[in-house]
């Protein structure tokens, strides 16, 4: 599996490119910004983007999605519980001093039990509300990898003080869904360094049982 992770935009959102070396099919997760750099990486690997998957509708994760769609023709997927947040990208842009990226058109909602894929690499969608109502994680069982959006970080969890956030819901998502994954699962959070489920189970102050 080709997996390029590179931080984009002023908030350094971890954008992921997942590609199949054989078929050259790819998905891009959270193209928040810096789409020209993203297109250069896609060209380097000769990848064709088939799906654009958004872990949640915060501007740093979704801001570049329409530009990427225009360049690739790939559909944009987002859980429907974040559609309301998507309608306030102008407000979000003002919060962090970014330009309003304009309207984002979603092809379809994705939720628990559905899959997204890049050639032979398939991820199960896990709906993990809490950071936002529509937050999702993507779990690649064969590769033992979780692309977690802002639900979990190395040593921390997503903030819940923005519209749609809920500490109760994020803790339920973490305990019932995220921590149910095997310890050797590599976690790629929406910001910051990689970690594993096992490390977080042992040391994440929000998750260790007292
Ligand atoms: Zn976020």
XYZ file of N, CA and C and ligand atoms in Angstrom:
631
model
N 0.847 -1.195 0.000
C 0.000 0.000 0.000
C 0.882 1.245 0.000
N 0.565 2.155 -0.894
C 1.190 3.472 -0.839
C 0.413 4.266 0.210
N 1.096 4.823 1.180
C 0.424 5.691 2.149
C 1.313 6.895 2.422
N 0.934 8.019 1.863
C 1.660 9.269 2.102
C 0.831 10.093 3.078
N 1.494 10.571 4.127
C 0.829 11.430 5.105
C 1.557 12.762 5.071
N 0.829 13.835 4.799
C 1.534 15.113 4.885
C 0.632 16.189 5.469
N 1.196 16.985 6.365
C 0.413 18.014 7.039
C 0.115 19.169 6.095
N -1.150 19.598 6.063
C -1.567 20.674 5.157
C -2.167 21.845 5.932
N -1.987 23.037 5.366
C -2.653 24.226 5.886
C -2.055 24.737 7.179
N -2.583 25.886 7.647
C -2.031 26.529 8.851
C -2.182 25.678 10.121
N -3.189 24.803 10.174
C -3.371 23.960 11.363
C -2.708 22.592 11.207
N -1.992 22.396 10.067
C -1.210 21.173 9.848
C -2.050 19.905 10.026
N -3.189 19.880 9.347
C -4.031 18.677 9.296
C -3.288 17.581 8.541
N -3.255 16.379 9.092
C -2.614 15.247 8.409
C -3.496 14.737 7.274
N -3.147 15.134 6.046
C -3.834 14.617 4.870
C -3.183 13.285 4.502
N -4.004 12.278 4.179
C -3.479 10.973 3.767
C -3.827 10.680 2.317
N -2.837 10.149 1.603
C -3.084 9.551 0.295
C -2.872 8.060 0.466
N -3.916 7.264 0.160
C -3.788 5.810 0.198
C -3.938 5.312 -1.231
N -2.940 4.556 -1.707
C -2.979 4.112 -3.094
C -2.607 2.648 -3.248
N -3.060 2.080 -4.347
C -2.741 0.696 -4.695
C -1.653 0.729 -5.773
N -0.503 0.109 -5.480
C 0.629 0.150 -6.417
C 0.278 -0.516 -7.746
N -0.591 -1.524 -7.704
C -0.878 -2.307 -8.916
C -1.895 -1.603 -9.821
N -2.981 -1.107 -9.227
C -4.052 -0.537 -10.052
C -3.935 0.990 -10.173
N -3.090 1.591 -9.337
C -2.901 3.050 -9.306
C -4.171 3.795 -8.897
N -5.099 3.078 -8.249
C -6.274 3.744 -7.711
C -5.949 4.273 -6.317
N -6.541 5.417 -5.973
C -6.227 6.044 -4.693
C -7.449 6.682 -4.071
N -7.363 6.862 -2.746
C -8.311 7.733 -2.067
C -7.497 8.782 -1.319
N -8.078 9.963 -1.179
C -7.440 11.022 -0.402
C -8.336 11.313 0.782
N -7.732 11.337 1.965
C -8.474 11.596 3.184
C -8.063 12.956 3.741
N -9.054 13.824 3.960
C -8.866 15.136 4.564
C -7.915 16.058 3.801
N -8.276 16.388 2.547
C -7.483 17.364 1.790
C -7.833 18.792 2.222
N -7.304 19.202 3.364
C -7.697 20.480 3.954
C -7.200 21.685 3.189
N -6.023 21.536 2.563
C -5.376 22.696 1.918
C -4.185 22.167 1.113
N -3.442 23.078 0.498
C -2.202 22.735 -0.229
C -2.448 21.684 -1.319
N -3.491 21.902 -2.107
C -3.897 20.916 -3.110
C -2.858 20.780 -4.232
N -2.137 21.851 -4.550
C -1.108 21.730 -5.597
C -0.012 20.750 -5.169
N 0.386 20.816 -3.899
C 1.404 19.876 -3.381
C 0.843 18.448 -3.402
N -0.434 18.325 -3.039
C -1.092 17.020 -3.041
C -1.100 16.420 -4.453
N -1.433 17.242 -5.435
C -1.488 16.760 -6.821
C -0.098 16.326 -7.297
N 0.936 17.004 -6.809
C 2.307 16.620 -7.185
C 2.655 15.243 -6.631
N 2.220 14.956 -5.397
C 2.481 13.631 -4.804
C 1.702 12.557 -5.561
N 0.454 12.863 -5.924
C -0.348 11.911 -6.704
C 0.322 11.615 -8.041
N 0.852 12.655 -8.676
C 1.501 12.480 -9.983
C 2.784 11.662 -9.848
N 3.522 11.905 -8.762
C 4.770 11.168 -8.530
C 4.505 9.657 -8.480
N 3.385 9.264 -7.852
C 3.033 7.846 -7.734
C 2.119 7.374 -8.872
N 1.811 8.278 -9.823
C 0.894 7.964 -10.943
C -0.456 7.439 -10.434
N -1.009 8.106 -9.431
C -2.253 7.655 -8.808
C -3.458 8.405 -9.363
N -4.561 7.682 -9.511
C -5.839 8.271 -9.909
C -6.773 8.262 -8.706
N -7.231 9.439 -8.304
C -8.074 9.528 -7.114
C -9.502 9.112 -7.454
N -9.996 8.103 -6.707
C -11.353 7.595 -6.935
C -12.336 8.094 -5.892
N -11.826 8.402 -4.688
C -12.701 8.871 -3.611
C -11.961 9.912 -2.780
N -12.709 10.904 -2.328
C -12.196 11.908 -1.387
C -13.022 11.730 -0.116
N -12.371 11.316 0.967
C -13.096 11.001 2.194
C -12.741 12.050 3.253
N -13.773 12.599 3.884
C -13.583 13.653 4.886
C -13.932 13.076 6.261
N -12.986 13.111 7.204
C -13.269 12.521 8.523
C -14.254 13.358 9.330
N -14.302 14.674 9.073
C -15.296 15.539 9.706
C -15.210 16.911 9.051
N -16.298 17.702 9.215
C -16.446 18.913 8.408
C -15.804 20.148 9.034
N -14.642 19.999 9.656
C -13.884 21.184 10.062
C -13.049 21.658 8.881
N -12.914 22.965 8.777
C -12.329 23.573 7.581
C -10.908 23.082 7.301
N -10.151 22.785 8.358
C -8.765 22.360 8.134
C -8.704 20.957 7.521
N -9.820 20.222 7.554
C -9.879 18.872 6.976
C -10.570 18.849 5.605
N -11.482 19.804 5.382
C -12.323 19.758 4.172
C -12.064 20.931 3.217
N -11.284 21.903 3.655
C -11.156 23.166 2.903
C -10.715 23.031 1.455
N -9.884 22.023 1.137
C -9.394 21.885 -0.235
C -10.142 20.857 -1.061
N -11.227 20.306 -0.500
C -11.896 19.167 -1.146
C -12.442 19.502 -2.534
N -13.050 20.697 -2.682
C -13.645 21.027 -3.984
C -12.568 21.249 -5.045
N -11.426 21.815 -4.633
C -10.334 22.016 -5.585
C -9.787 20.655 -6.044
N -9.716 19.709 -5.090
C -9.246 18.361 -5.448
C -10.275 17.661 -6.337
N -11.555 17.872 -6.036
C -12.588 17.260 -6.878
C -12.529 17.822 -8.293
N -12.308 19.136 -8.386
C -12.229 19.753 -9.715
C -11.059 19.177 -10.510
N -9.957 18.865 -9.819
C -8.758 18.369 -10.501
C -8.847 16.893 -10.843
N -9.647 16.123 -10.101
C -9.639 14.659 -10.250
C -10.987 14.066 -10.663
N -12.079 14.812 -10.424
C -13.407 14.278 -10.696
C -13.915 13.306 -9.649
N -13.146 13.092 -8.591
C -13.536 12.109 -7.571
C -14.648 12.658 -6.671
N -15.574 11.778 -6.255
C -16.657 12.198 -5.363
C -16.164 12.442 -3.933
N -16.854 13.332 -3.222
C -16.514 13.663 -1.831
C -17.509 12.961 -0.908
N -16.995 12.234 0.087
C -17.818 11.479 1.030
C -17.651 12.049 2.436
N -18.785 12.194 3.138
C -18.792 12.763 4.500
C -20.011 12.198 5.219
N -19.885 11.927 6.505
C -21.058 11.470 7.257
C -22.099 12.592 7.344
N -23.360 12.219 7.138
C -24.433 13.219 7.040
C -24.636 14.029 8.326
N -24.205 13.493 9.462
C -24.370 14.240 10.706
C -23.488 15.479 10.766
N -22.559 15.635 9.810
C -21.733 16.844 9.734
C -22.177 17.806 8.641
N -23.315 17.527 7.995
C -23.749 18.428 6.922
C -24.021 19.844 7.448
N -24.540 19.943 8.684
C -24.824 21.274 9.240
C -23.526 22.064 9.432
N -22.488 21.377 9.929
C -21.184 22.040 10.100
C -20.626 22.508 8.762
N -20.887 21.721 7.737
C -20.388 22.030 6.401
C -21.027 23.309 5.866
N -22.246 23.605 6.354
C -22.934 24.827 5.911
C -22.345 26.073 6.563
N -21.451 25.895 7.540
C -20.884 27.073 8.212
C -19.363 27.149 8.040
N -18.898 26.763 6.854
C -17.460 26.867 6.582
C -17.002 28.326 6.580
N -17.914 29.253 6.191
C -17.545 30.672 6.213
C -17.267 31.135 7.642
N -18.098 30.659 8.583
C -17.902 31.002 9.994
C -16.597 30.382 10.503
N -16.378 29.110 10.147
C -15.139 28.433 10.554
C -13.915 29.149 9.986
N -14.027 29.626 8.742
C -12.906 30.329 8.112
C -12.561 31.578 8.909
N -13.600 32.285 9.372
C -13.390 33.502 10.145
C -12.715 33.189 11.489
N -13.072 32.038 12.113
C -12.465 31.658 13.398
C -10.942 31.610 13.293
N -10.455 31.031 12.190
C -9.005 30.801 12.116
C -8.315 31.671 11.074
N -9.040 32.664 10.533
C -8.413 33.610 9.623
C -8.045 33.031 8.273
N -8.832 32.024 7.813
C -8.609 31.465 6.476
C -9.620 32.050 5.509
N -9.322 31.943 4.212
C -10.302 32.337 3.201
C -11.450 31.325 3.194
N -12.673 31.815 2.968
C -13.842 30.922 2.857
C -13.684 30.054 1.608
N -13.641 28.728 1.775
C -13.450 27.877 0.589
C -14.693 27.751 -0.275
N -15.825 28.304 0.158
C -17.061 28.210 -0.627
C -17.801 26.921 -0.348
N -18.844 26.683 -1.164
C -19.719 25.540 -0.925
C -19.025 24.228 -1.304
N -19.230 23.201 -0.476
C -18.683 21.867 -0.762
C -19.837 20.927 -1.076
N -19.774 20.260 -2.208
C -20.834 19.335 -2.616
C -20.465 17.910 -2.222
N -21.322 17.292 -1.392
C -21.093 15.918 -0.944
C -21.835 14.960 -1.874
N -21.118 13.943 -2.317
C -21.726 12.933 -3.200
C -22.650 12.023 -2.407
N -22.124 11.521 -1.260
C -22.974 10.680 -0.425
C -22.407 10.596 0.986
N -23.305 10.235 1.912
C -22.918 10.044 3.303
C -22.303 8.661 3.471
N -21.347 8.549 4.394
C -20.791 7.229 4.726
C -20.895 7.038 6.233
N -21.189 5.806 6.643
C -21.310 5.541 8.072
C -20.874 4.112 8.397
N -20.982 3.758 9.667
C -20.539 2.455 10.159
C -21.083 1.318 9.310
N -20.194 0.376 8.955
C -20.596 -0.793 8.186
C -20.305 -0.632 6.707
N -20.142 0.607 6.247
C -19.823 0.822 4.838
C -18.299 0.795 4.673
N -17.882 0.615 3.419
C -16.447 0.574 3.158
C -16.074 1.610 2.101
N -14.823 2.012 2.148
C -14.239 2.838 1.089
C -12.968 2.117 0.665
N -12.568 2.291 -0.598
C -11.389 1.551 -1.006
C -10.563 2.268 -2.055
N -9.288 1.876 -2.065
C -8.333 2.333 -3.068
C -7.754 1.060 -3.671
N -8.271 0.637 -4.828
C -7.851 -0.628 -5.406
C -8.136 -1.762 -4.447
N -7.089 -2.518 -4.075
C -7.280 -3.679 -3.204
C -7.289 -3.325 -1.717
N -7.086 -2.063 -1.392
C -7.021 -1.656 0.019
C -8.372 -1.108 0.460
N -8.990 -1.809 1.404
C -10.350 -1.457 1.814
C -10.391 -1.063 3.281
N -11.093 0.019 3.553
C -11.281 0.475 4.927
C -12.751 0.401 5.299
N -12.993 -0.008 6.536
C -14.332 0.034 7.109
C -14.536 1.407 7.739
N -15.703 1.973 7.502
C -16.025 3.253 8.114
C -16.552 3.011 9.524
N -16.035 3.777 10.481
C -16.514 3.724 11.861
C -17.047 5.116 12.225
N -18.343 5.209 12.501
C -18.906 6.499 12.934
C -18.539 6.697 14.401
N -17.779 7.758 14.678
C -17.258 7.992 16.032
C -17.594 9.421 16.478
N -18.878 9.695 16.751
C -19.271 11.060 17.120
C -18.627 11.505 18.434
N -18.474 12.810 18.578
C -17.926 13.372 19.811
C -17.129 14.641 19.542
N -16.092 14.541 18.683
C -15.388 15.767 18.264
C -16.354 16.613 17.440
N -17.065 15.940 16.520
C -18.241 16.508 15.849
C -19.269 15.381 15.768
N -20.516 15.739 15.431
C -21.582 14.725 15.344
C -21.305 13.699 14.255
N -20.641 14.146 13.178
C -20.445 13.261 12.028
C -19.034 12.735 11.886
N -18.236 12.795 12.939
C -16.850 12.323 12.838
C -16.805 10.837 12.511
N -15.902 10.478 11.601
C -15.675 9.065 11.284
C -14.183 8.749 11.375
N -13.888 7.458 11.587
C -12.530 6.939 11.456
C -12.567 5.908 10.327
N -11.427 5.694 9.681
C -11.311 4.658 8.645
C -10.359 3.588 9.139
N -10.862 2.338 9.186
C -10.060 1.220 9.688
C -9.729 0.267 8.546
N -8.411 0.089 8.309
C -7.915 -0.848 7.296
C -7.489 -2.120 8.020
N -8.374 -3.152 8.093
C -8.056 -4.338 8.895
C -6.839 -5.099 8.375
N -6.689 -5.229 7.060
C -5.562 -6.005 6.520
C -4.240 -5.318 6.814
N -4.248 -3.998 6.820
C -3.015 -3.232 7.045
C -2.857 -2.849 8.511
N -3.857 -3.193 9.343
C -3.849 -2.831 10.773
C -3.557 -1.342 10.958
N -4.382 -0.526 10.328
C -4.167 0.914 10.364
C -5.491 1.633 10.565
N -5.480 2.675 11.391
C -6.667 3.498 11.632
C -6.348 4.941 11.276
N -7.131 5.493 10.370
C -7.036 6.929 10.098
C -8.145 7.564 10.925
N -7.741 8.330 11.936
C -8.640 8.618 13.059
C -9.267 10.003 13.058
N -8.904 10.855 12.071
C -9.421 12.219 12.153
C -9.047 12.831 13.481
N -9.939 13.657 14.044
C -9.622 14.329 15.313
C -10.278 13.633 16.499
N -10.577 12.331 16.376
C -11.172 11.607 17.505
C -10.114 11.252 18.544
N -8.928 10.852 18.101
C -7.856 10.516 19.048
C -6.526 11.033 18.505
N -5.665 11.496 19.423
C -4.307 11.927 19.094
C -3.333 11.150 19.972
N -2.055 11.192 19.631
C -1.047 10.593 20.499
C -1.101 11.314 21.845
N -1.572 10.630 22.865
C -1.619 11.198 24.215
C -2.784 12.120 24.492
N -3.708 12.253 23.563
C -4.824 13.159 23.807
C -6.046 12.720 22.995
N -7.123 13.491 23.099
C -8.322 13.217 22.290
C -8.803 14.530 21.690
N -9.747 14.450 20.759
C -10.234 15.648 20.090
C -10.965 16.580 21.036
N -10.905 17.875 20.723
C -11.625 18.845 21.555
C -13.128 18.690 21.336
N -13.893 19.020 22.362
C -15.344 18.839 22.286
C -16.085 20.134 22.578
N -15.339 21.263 22.559
C -15.953 22.537 22.931
C -16.429 23.347 21.725
N -16.320 22.774 20.526
C -16.809 23.471 19.340
C -18.230 22.979 19.041
N -18.991 23.694 18.179
C -20.376 23.275 17.888
C -20.442 21.812 17.444
N -21.359 21.043 18.051
C -21.498 19.629 17.708
C -20.627 18.713 18.540
N -19.768 19.295 19.379
C -18.877 18.481 20.201
C -19.560 17.983 21.464
N -19.147 16.811 21.942
C -19.702 16.237 23.170
C -18.668 15.342 23.827
N -18.260 15.702 25.042
C -17.291 14.868 25.772
C -17.861 13.485 26.046
N -19.140 13.429 26.395
C -19.778 12.137 26.666
C -19.738 11.237 25.430
N -20.057 11.838 24.271
C -20.086 11.032 23.040
C -18.697 10.608 22.598
N -17.702 11.488 22.733
C -16.367 11.096 22.258
C -15.807 9.987 23.146
N -16.076 10.042 24.443
C -15.585 8.977 25.324
C -16.278 7.648 25.008
N -17.573 7.717 24.681
C -18.283 6.490 24.304
C -17.716 5.934 22.997
N -17.470 6.814 22.011
C -16.893 6.369 20.729
C -15.516 5.744 20.948
N -14.719 6.378 21.809
C -13.366 5.871 22.053
C -13.424 4.516 22.734
N -14.211 4.402 23.795
C -14.235 3.145 24.555
C -14.916 2.022 23.769
N -16.034 2.343 23.092
C -16.803 1.278 22.436
C -16.248 0.908 21.063
N -15.652 1.851 20.364
C -15.287 1.628 18.958
C -13.773 1.643 18.742
N -13.121 2.724 19.116
C -11.689 2.865 18.812
C -10.855 1.884 19.635
N -11.102 1.815 20.940
C -10.281 0.958 21.791
C -10.656 -0.525 21.662
N -11.694 -0.799 20.881
C -12.041 -2.196 20.583
C -11.112 -2.783 19.521
N -10.291 -1.945 18.897
C -9.370 -2.420 17.854
C -8.140 -3.054 18.501
N -7.429 -3.929 17.735
C -6.248 -4.601 18.302
C -5.135 -3.621 18.687
N -4.368 -4.013 19.704
C -3.298 -3.159 20.220
C -2.267 -2.772 19.170
N -2.025 -3.663 18.195
C -0.979 -3.363 17.210
C -1.494 -2.543 16.016
N -2.689 -1.990 16.132
C -3.205 -1.099 15.093
C -2.448 0.228 15.128
N -1.893 0.634 13.996
C -1.235 1.938 13.895
C -2.311 3.006 13.721
N -2.223 4.069 14.520
C -3.204 5.148 14.475
C -2.565 6.372 13.823
N -3.217 6.873 12.769
C -2.788 8.116 12.122
C -3.819 9.183 12.496
N -3.491 10.027 13.475
C -4.453 11.032 13.914
C -4.556 12.195 12.911
N -5.551 13.036 13.121
C -5.762 14.186 12.244
C -4.706 15.257 12.372
N -3.974 15.226 13.470
C -2.875 16.175 13.693
C -1.801 15.460 14.509
N -0.545 15.795 14.263
C 0.536 15.289 15.102
C 0.989 13.889 14.724
N 1.873 13.318 15.583
C 2.532 12.058 15.233
C 1.620 10.838 15.308
N 2.091 9.760 14.660
C 1.405 8.477 14.717
C 1.543 7.842 16.097
N 0.650 6.896 16.385
C 0.722 6.156 17.634
C 0.134 4.768 17.367
N -0.125 3.996 18.418
C -0.827 2.713 18.244
C -1.943 2.639 19.278
N -2.900 1.744 19.022
C -3.975 1.535 19.989
C -3.387 1.074 21.327
N -2.382 0.184 21.277
C -1.787 -0.322 22.510
C -1.145 0.771 23.348
N -0.393 1.652 22.682
C 0.246 2.755 23.416
C -0.814 3.636 24.071
N -1.863 3.945 23.318
C -2.906 4.810 23.882
C -3.660 4.115 25.001
N -3.869 2.802 24.860
C -4.559 2.061 25.925
C -3.756 2.136 27.230
N -2.418 2.107 27.093
C -1.544 2.119 28.271
C -1.380 3.514 28.862
N -1.335 4.542 27.996
C -0.823 5.829 28.482
C -1.681 7.053 28.198
N -2.721 6.941 27.375
C -3.520 8.137 27.089
C -4.317 8.525 28.331
N -4.070 9.729 28.883
C -4.710 10.095 30.145
C -6.239 10.116 30.087
N -6.801 10.245 28.881
C -8.254 10.238 28.745
C -8.837 8.828 28.720
N -7.964 7.828 28.552
C -8.462 6.476 28.301
C -8.045 5.444 29.350
N -6.983 5.726 30.096
C -6.547 4.723 31.056
C -7.576 4.613 32.172
N -7.851 3.375 32.548
C -8.821 3.139 33.609
C -8.170 3.471 34.950
N -8.913 4.215 35.761
C -8.377 4.587 37.070
C -8.903 3.635 38.136
Zn -11.554 18.983 13.850
